[in-house]
Short mmCIF file of C-alpha atoms in Angstrom, two decimals:
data_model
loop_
_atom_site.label_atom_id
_atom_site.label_comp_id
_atom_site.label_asym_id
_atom_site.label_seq_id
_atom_site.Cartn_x
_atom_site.Cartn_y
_atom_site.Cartn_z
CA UNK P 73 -13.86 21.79 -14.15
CA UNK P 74 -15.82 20.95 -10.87
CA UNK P 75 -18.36 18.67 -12.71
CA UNK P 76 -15.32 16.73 -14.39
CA UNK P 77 -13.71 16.16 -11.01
CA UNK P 78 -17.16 14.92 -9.34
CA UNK P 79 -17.47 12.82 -12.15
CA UNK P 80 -13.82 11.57 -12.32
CA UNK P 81 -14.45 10.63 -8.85
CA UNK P 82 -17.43 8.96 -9.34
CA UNK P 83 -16.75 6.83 -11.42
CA UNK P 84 -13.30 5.71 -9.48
CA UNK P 85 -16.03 4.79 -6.39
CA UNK P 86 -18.42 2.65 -8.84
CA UNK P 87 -15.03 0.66 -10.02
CA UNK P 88 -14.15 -0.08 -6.37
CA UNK P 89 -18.16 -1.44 -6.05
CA UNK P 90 -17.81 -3.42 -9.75
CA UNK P 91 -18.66 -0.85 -12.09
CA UNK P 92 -15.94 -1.82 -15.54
CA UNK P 93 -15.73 0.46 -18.49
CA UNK P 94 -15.10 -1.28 -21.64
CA UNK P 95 -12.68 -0.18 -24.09
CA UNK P 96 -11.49 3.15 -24.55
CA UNK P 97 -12.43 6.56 -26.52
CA UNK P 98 -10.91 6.14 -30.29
CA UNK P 99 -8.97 2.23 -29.42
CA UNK P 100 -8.77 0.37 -32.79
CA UNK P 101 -9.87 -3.44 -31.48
CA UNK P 102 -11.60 -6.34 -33.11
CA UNK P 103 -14.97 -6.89 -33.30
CA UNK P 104 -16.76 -8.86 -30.11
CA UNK P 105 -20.62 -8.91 -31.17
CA UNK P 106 -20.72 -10.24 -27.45
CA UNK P 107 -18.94 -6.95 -26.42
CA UNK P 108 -19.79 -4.57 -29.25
CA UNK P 109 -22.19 -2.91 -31.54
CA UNK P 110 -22.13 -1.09 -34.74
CA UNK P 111 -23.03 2.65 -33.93
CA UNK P 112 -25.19 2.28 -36.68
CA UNK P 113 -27.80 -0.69 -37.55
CA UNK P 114 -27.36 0.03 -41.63
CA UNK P 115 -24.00 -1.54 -40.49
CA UNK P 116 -22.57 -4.94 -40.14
CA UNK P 117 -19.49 -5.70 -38.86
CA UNK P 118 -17.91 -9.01 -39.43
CA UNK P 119 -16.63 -10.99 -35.76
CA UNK P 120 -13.00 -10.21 -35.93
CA UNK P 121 -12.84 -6.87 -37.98
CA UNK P 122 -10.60 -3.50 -36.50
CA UNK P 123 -13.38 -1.45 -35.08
CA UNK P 124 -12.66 2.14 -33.61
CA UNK P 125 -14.28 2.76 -29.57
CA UNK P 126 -16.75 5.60 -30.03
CA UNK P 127 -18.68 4.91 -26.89
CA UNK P 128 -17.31 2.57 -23.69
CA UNK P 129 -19.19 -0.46 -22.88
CA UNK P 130 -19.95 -1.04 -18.92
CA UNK P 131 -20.52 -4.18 -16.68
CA UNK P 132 -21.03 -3.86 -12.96
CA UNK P 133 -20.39 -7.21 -11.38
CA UNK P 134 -20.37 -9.01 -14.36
CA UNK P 135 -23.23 -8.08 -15.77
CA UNK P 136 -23.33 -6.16 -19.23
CA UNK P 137 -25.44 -3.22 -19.17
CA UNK P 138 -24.61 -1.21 -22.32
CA UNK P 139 -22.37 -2.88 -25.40
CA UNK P 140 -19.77 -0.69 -26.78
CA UNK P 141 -20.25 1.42 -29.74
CA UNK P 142 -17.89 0.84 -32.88
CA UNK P 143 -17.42 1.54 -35.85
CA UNK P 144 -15.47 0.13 -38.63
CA UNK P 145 -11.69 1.40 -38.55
CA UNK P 146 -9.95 2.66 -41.88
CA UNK P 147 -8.42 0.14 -44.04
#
């Protein structure tokens, strides 16, 4: 429980400073290749498509540093 509340409070301080999360764990949202990528490369995803958050993106002041991981949501 301590490391979850360091962490938790870490990553508040890194938001103040510009650090942005992108999406959320299990959110069903269309497909941004500028934003997203398939979890797997045997995968493609057409621009547009209901994808399911596995992994959050993150930016810090501005500037992507890891896409999102998706994968293609249930029909």
């Amino acid at each position: 429980k301590d490391v979850l509340a360091v962490a938790k409070r870490l990553i508040r301080v890194l938001e103040q400073m510009g650090l942005q999360l992108d999406g959320a764990l299990g959110q069903t949202v269309p497909f941004d290749p500028d934003r997203q990528e398939p979890l797997s490369a045997d995968v493609s995803i057409a621009s547009g498509r209901l994808v399911v958050v596995r992994f959050v993106g993150v930016s810090f002041r501005g500037k992507l540093l890891r896409k999102a991981k998706v994968e293609a949501a249930e029909a």
